[in-house]
mmCIF file of C-alpha atoms in Angstrom:
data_model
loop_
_atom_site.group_PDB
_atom_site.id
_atom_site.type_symbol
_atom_site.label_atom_id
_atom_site.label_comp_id
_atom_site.label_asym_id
_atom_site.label_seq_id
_atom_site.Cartn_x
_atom_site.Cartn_y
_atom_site.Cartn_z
ATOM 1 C CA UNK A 1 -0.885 -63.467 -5.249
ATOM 2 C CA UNK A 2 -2.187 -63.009 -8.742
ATOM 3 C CA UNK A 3 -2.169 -59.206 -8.302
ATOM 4 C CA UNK A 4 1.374 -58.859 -7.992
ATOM 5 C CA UNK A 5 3.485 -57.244 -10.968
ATOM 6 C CA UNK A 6 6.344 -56.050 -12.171
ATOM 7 C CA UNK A 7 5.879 -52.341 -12.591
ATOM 8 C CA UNK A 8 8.650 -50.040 -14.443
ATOM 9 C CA UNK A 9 10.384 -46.819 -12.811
ATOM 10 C CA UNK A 10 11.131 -43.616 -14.086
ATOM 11 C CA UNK A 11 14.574 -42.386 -15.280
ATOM 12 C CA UNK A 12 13.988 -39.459 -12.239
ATOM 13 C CA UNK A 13 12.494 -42.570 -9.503
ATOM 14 C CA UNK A 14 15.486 -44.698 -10.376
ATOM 15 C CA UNK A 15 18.062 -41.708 -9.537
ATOM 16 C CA UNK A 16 15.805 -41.067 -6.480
ATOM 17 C CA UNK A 17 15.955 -44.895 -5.392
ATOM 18 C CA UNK A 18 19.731 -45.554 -5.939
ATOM 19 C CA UNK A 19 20.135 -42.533 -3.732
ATOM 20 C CA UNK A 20 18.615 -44.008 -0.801
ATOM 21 C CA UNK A 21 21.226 -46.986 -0.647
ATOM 22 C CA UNK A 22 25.501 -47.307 -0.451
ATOM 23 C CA UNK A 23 26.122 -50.595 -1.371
ATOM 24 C CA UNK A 24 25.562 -51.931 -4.845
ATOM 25 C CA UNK A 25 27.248 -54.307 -7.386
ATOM 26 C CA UNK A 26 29.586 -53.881 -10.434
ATOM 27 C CA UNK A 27 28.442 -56.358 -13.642
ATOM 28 C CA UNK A 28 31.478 -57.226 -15.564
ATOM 29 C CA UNK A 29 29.770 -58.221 -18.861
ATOM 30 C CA UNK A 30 32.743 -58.513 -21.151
ATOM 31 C CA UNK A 31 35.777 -60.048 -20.282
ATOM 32 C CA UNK A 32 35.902 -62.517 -18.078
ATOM 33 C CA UNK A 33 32.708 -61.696 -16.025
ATOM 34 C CA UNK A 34 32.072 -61.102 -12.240
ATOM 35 C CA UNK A 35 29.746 -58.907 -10.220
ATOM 36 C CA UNK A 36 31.459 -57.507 -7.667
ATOM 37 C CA UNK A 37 29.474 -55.540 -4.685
ATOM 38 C CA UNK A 38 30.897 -51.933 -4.430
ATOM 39 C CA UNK A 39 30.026 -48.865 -1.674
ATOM 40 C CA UNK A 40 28.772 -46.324 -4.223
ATOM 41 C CA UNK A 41 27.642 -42.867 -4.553
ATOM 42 C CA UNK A 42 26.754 -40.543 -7.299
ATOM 43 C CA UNK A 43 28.339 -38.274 -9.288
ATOM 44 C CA UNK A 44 25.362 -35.882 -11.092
ATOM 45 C CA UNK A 45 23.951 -38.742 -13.174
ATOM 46 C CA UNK A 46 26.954 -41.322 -12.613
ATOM 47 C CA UNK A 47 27.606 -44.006 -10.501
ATOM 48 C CA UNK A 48 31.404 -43.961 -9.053
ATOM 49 C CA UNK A 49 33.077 -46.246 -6.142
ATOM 50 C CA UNK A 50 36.430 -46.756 -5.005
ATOM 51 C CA UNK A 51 38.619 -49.970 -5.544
ATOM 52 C CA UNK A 52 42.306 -50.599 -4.631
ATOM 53 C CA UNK A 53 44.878 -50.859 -7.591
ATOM 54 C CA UNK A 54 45.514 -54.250 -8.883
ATOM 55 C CA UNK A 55 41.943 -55.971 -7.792
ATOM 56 C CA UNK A 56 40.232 -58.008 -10.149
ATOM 57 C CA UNK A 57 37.398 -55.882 -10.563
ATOM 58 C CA UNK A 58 39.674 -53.085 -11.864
ATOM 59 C CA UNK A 59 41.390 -55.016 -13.849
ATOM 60 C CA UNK A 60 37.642 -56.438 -15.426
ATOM 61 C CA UNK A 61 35.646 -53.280 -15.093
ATOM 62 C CA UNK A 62 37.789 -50.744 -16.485
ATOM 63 C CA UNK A 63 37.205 -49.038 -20.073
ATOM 64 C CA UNK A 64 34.459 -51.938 -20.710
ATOM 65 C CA UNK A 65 30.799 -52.228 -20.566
ATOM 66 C CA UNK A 66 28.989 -52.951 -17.038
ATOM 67 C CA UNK A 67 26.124 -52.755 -15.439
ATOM 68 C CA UNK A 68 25.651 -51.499 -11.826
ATOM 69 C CA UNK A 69 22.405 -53.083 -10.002
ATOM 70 C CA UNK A 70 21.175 -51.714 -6.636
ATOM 71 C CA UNK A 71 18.240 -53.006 -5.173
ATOM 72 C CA UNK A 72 16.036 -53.692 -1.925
ATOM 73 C CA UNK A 73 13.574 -56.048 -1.420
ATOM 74 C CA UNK A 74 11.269 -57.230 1.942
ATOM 75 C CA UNK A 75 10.700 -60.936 1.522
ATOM 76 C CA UNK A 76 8.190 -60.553 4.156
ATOM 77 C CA UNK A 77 6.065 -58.173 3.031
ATOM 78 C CA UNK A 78 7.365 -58.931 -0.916
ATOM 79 C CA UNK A 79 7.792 -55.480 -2.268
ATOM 80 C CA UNK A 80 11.522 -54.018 -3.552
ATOM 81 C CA UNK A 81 13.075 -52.523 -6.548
ATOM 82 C CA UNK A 82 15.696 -53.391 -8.827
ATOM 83 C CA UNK A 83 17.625 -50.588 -11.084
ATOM 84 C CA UNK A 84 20.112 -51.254 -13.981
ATOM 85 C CA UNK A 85 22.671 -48.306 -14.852
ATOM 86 C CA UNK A 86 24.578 -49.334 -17.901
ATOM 87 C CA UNK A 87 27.721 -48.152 -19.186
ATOM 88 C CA UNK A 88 31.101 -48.110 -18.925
ATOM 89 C CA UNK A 89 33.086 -47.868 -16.615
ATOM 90 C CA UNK A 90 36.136 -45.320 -16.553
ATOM 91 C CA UNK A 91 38.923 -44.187 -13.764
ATOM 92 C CA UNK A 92 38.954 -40.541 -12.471
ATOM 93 C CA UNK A 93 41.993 -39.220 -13.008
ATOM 94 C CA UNK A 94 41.681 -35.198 -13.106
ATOM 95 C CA UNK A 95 42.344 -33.540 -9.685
ATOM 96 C CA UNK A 96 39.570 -31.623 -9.509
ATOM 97 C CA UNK A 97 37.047 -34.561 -10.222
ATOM 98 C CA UNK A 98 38.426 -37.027 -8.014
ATOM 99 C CA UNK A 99 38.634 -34.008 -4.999
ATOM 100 C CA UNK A 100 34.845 -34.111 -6.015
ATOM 101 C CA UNK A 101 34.458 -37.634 -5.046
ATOM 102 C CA UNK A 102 36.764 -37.213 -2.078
ATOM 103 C CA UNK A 103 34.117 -34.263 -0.682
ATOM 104 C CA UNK A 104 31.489 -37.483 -0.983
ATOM 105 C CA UNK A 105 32.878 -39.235 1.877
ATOM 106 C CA UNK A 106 32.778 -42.890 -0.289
ATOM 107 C CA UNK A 107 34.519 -45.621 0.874
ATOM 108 C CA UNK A 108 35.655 -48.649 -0.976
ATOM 109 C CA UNK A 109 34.352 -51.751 0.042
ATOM 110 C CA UNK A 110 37.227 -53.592 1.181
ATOM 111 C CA UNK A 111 38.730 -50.333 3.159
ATOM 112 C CA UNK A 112 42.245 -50.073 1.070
ATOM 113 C CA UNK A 113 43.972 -47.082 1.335
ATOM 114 C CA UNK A 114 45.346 -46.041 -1.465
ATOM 115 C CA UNK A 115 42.576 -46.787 -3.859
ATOM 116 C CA UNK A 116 41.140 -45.355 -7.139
ATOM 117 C CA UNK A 117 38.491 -44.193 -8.341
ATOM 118 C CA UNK A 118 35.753 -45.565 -10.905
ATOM 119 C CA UNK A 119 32.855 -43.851 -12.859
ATOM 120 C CA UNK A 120 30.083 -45.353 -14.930
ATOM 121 C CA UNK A 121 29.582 -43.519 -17.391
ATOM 122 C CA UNK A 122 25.464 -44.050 -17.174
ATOM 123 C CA UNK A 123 23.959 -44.915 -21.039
ATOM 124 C CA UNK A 124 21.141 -46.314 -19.964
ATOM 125 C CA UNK A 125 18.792 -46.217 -16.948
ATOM 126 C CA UNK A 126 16.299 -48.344 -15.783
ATOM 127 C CA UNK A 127 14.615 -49.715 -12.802
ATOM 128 C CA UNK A 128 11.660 -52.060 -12.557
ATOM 129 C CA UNK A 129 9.448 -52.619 -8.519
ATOM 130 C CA UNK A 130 7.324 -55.181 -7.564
ATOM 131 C CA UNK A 131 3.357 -54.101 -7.244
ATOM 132 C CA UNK A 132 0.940 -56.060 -5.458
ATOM 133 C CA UNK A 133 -1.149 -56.449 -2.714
ATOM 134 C CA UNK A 134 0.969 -55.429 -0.380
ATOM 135 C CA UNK A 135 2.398 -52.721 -1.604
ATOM 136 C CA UNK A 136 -0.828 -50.971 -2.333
ATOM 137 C CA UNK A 137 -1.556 -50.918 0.861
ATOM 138 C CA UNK A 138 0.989 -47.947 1.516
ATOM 139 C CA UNK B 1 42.071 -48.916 7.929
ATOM 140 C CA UNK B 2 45.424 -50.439 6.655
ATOM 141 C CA UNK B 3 44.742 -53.971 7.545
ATOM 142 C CA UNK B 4 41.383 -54.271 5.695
ATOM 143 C CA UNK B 5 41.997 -56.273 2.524
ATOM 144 C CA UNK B 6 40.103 -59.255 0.552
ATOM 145 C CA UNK B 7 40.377 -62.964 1.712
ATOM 146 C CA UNK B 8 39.217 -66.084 -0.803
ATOM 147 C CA UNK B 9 36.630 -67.980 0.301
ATOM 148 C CA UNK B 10 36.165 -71.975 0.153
ATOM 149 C CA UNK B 11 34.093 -73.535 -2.301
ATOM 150 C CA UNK B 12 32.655 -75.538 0.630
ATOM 151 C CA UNK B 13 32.219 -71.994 2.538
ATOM 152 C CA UNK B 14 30.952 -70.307 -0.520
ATOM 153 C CA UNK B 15 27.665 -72.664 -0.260
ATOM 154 C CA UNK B 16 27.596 -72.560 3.392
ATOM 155 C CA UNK B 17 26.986 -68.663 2.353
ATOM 156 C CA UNK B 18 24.696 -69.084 -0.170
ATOM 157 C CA UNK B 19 22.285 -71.021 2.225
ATOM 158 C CA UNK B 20 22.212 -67.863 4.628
ATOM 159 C CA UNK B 21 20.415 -65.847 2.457
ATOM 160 C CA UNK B 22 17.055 -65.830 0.136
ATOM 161 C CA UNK B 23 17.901 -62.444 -2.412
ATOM 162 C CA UNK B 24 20.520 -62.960 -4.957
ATOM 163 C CA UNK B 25 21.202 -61.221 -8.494
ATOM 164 C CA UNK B 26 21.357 -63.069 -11.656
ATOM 165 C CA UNK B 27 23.376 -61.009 -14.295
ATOM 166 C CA UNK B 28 23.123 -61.451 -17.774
ATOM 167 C CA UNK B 29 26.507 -61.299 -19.687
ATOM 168 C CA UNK B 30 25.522 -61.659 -23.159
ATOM 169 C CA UNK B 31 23.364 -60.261 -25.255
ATOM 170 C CA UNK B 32 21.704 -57.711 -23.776
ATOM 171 C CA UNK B 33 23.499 -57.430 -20.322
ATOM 172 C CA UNK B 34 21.453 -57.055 -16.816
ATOM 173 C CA UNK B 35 21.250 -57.667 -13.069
ATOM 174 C CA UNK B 36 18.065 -59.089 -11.926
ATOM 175 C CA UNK B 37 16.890 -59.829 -8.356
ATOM 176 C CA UNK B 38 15.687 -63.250 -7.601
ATOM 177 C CA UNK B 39 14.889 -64.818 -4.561
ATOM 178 C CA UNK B 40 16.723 -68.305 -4.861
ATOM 179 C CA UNK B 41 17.367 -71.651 -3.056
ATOM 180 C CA UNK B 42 20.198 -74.289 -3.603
ATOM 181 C CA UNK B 43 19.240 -77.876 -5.552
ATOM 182 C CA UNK B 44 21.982 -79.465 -4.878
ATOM 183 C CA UNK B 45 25.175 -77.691 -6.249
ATOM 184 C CA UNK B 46 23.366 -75.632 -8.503
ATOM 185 C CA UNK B 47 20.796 -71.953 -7.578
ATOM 186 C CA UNK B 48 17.373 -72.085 -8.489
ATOM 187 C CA UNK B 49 14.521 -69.849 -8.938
ATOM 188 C CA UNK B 50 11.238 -69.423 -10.440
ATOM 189 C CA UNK B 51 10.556 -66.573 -12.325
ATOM 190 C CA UNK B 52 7.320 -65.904 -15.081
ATOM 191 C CA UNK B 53 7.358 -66.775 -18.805
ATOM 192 C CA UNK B 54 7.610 -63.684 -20.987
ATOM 193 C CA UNK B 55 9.795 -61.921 -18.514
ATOM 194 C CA UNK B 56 13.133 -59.928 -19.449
ATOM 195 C CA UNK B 57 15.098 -61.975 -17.202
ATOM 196 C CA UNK B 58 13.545 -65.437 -18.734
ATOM 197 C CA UNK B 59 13.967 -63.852 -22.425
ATOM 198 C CA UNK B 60 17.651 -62.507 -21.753
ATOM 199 C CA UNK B 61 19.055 -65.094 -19.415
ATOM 200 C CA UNK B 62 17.527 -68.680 -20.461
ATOM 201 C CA UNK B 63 20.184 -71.330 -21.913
ATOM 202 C CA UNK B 64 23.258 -68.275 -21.723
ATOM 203 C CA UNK B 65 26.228 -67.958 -19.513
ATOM 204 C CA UNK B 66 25.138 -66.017 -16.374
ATOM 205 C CA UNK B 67 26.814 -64.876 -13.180
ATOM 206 C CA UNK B 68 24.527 -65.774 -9.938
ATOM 207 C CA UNK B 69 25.797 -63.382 -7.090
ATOM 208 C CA UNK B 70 24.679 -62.848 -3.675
ATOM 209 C CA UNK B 71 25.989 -61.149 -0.686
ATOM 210 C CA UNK B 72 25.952 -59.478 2.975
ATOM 211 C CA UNK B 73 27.232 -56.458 3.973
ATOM 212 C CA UNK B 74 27.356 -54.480 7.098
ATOM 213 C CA UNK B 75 28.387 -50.850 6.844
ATOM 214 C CA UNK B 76 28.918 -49.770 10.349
ATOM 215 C CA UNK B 77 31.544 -52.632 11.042
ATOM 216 C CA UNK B 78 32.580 -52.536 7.539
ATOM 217 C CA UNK B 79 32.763 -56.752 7.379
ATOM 218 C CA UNK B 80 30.741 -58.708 4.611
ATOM 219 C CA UNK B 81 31.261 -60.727 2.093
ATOM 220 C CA UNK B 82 30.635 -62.239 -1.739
ATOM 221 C CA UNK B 83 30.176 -65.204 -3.533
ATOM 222 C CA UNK B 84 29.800 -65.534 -7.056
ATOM 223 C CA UNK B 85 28.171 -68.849 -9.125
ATOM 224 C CA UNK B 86 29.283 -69.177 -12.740
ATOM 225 C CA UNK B 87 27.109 -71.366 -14.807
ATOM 226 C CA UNK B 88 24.567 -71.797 -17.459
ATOM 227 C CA UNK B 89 20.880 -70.828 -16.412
ATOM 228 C CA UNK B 90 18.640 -74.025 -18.328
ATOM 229 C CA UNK B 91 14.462 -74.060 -17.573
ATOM 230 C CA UNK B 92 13.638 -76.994 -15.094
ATOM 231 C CA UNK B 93 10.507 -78.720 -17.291
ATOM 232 C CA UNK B 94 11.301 -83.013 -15.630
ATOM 233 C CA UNK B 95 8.289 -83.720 -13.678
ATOM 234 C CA UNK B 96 10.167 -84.668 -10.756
ATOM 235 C CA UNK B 97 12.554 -82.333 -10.842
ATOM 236 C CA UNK B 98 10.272 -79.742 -10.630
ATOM 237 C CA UNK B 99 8.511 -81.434 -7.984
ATOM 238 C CA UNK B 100 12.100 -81.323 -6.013
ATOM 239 C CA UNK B 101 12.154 -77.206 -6.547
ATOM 240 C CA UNK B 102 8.160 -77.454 -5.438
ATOM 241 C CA UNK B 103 9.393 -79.094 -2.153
ATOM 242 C CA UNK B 104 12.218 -76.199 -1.134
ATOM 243 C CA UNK B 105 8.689 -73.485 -1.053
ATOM 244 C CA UNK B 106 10.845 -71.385 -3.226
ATOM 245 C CA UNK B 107 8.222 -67.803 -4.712
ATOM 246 C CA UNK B 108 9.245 -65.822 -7.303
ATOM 247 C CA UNK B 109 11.184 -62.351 -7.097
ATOM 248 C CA UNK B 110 7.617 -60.798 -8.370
ATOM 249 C CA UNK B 111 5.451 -63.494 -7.019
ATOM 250 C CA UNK B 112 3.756 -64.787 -10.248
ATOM 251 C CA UNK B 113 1.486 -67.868 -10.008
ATOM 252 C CA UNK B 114 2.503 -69.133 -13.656
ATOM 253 C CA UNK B 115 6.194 -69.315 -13.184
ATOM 254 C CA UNK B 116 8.874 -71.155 -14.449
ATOM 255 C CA UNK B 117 11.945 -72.683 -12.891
ATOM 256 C CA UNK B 118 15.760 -71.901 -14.030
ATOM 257 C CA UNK B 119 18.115 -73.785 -12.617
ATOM 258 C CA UNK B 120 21.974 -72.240 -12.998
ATOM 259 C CA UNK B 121 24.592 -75.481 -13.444
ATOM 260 C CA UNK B 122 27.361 -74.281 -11.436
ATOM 261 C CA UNK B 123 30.245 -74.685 -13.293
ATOM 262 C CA UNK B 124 32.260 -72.059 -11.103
ATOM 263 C CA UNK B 125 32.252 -70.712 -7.529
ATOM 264 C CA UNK B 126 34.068 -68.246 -6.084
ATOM 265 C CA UNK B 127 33.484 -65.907 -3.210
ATOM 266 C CA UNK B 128 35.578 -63.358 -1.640
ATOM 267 C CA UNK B 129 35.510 -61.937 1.738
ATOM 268 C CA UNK B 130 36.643 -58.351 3.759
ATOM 269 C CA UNK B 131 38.206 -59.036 6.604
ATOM 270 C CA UNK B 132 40.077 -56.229 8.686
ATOM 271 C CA UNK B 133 40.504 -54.880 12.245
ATOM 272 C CA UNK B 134 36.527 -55.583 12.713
ATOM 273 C CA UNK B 135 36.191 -58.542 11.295
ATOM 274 C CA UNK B 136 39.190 -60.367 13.211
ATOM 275 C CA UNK B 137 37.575 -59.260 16.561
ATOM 276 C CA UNK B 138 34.481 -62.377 16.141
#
């Protein structure tokens, strides 16, 4: 047990592990705050998700700070990740971006229909894993 | 798809949740903002978790305002579901009450020896849940 650590990920490993998952959570910071668990994807180096008009974590989230955590983590053999993506978040608008995020195939989290579309605008990066004896052992 | 929406959850249904799972998030809403994994248990109304001195999360999150989420999702059948704990995280340092949090065999996120234990007063609960054309055929 004593060997086990937190160990911190690269800028490039964190974009690497928050591409191997779809759901995540929204942070709301500011505000009157929440975390709210999104279906994400990304967007060159930012995080977007869809949301239906009038939910509270559009009316929280938008044009303020949050942070959007992914993670995975085996409690039996006790190894995972965490990252962090800070920034704020911002709706997509212009046609051409949000036929962008259409071509991802992203789905919002509660299924509604007509839905927009949210970007995090990432600021900062950062991801830490857990390191220990099991997880030298791969 | 048009029947998917968000339904509230109970308070009492909200802990009912909580108990099904061992991986939560605590997020940090002031100061300097974060999401950190924890692997929690329930002390009465209130989460717990042990976590090591001289960590971020201790540093950042210790007698502040944090949100305590946790949640399931399944993306094939698109059902899942939320809850959210609003509360001030405090250290646990009473004798017995540590000795309570000793009894639930609660590890920490990393698995540190030398840990300390945070207990988040609940102050509010909420929890949200999707339910659509999968979820109303259980």
């Amino acid at each position: 047990m004593s060997s086990y650590g937190l160990e911190i990920i690269s800028r490039e490993q964190c974009y690497a592990l928050i591409g191997t998952q779809r759901v995540g959570r929204v942070a709301v910071v500011s505000g009157h705050p929440g975390v709210f668990p999104v279906l994400y994807a990304l967007l060159d180096e930012d995080v977007v998700f869809r949301t239906a008009p009038g939910t509270k974590l559009v009316a929280a989230a938008l044009n303020r700070d949050v942070v959007f955590e992914v993670d995975s983590f085996d409690v039996v053999k006790h190894t995972g990740w965490s990252v962090n993506v800070f920034g704020q978040a911002e709706e997509i608008v212009a046609p051409d971006e949000v036929a962008r995020v259409e071509s991802l195939g992203l789905e919002s989290w509660a299924g509604e229909v007509r839905d927009r579309v949210v970007r995090i605008r990432a600021v900062d990066v950062s991801g830490r894993r857990v390191v220990g004896d099991a997880a030298t052992n791969h």
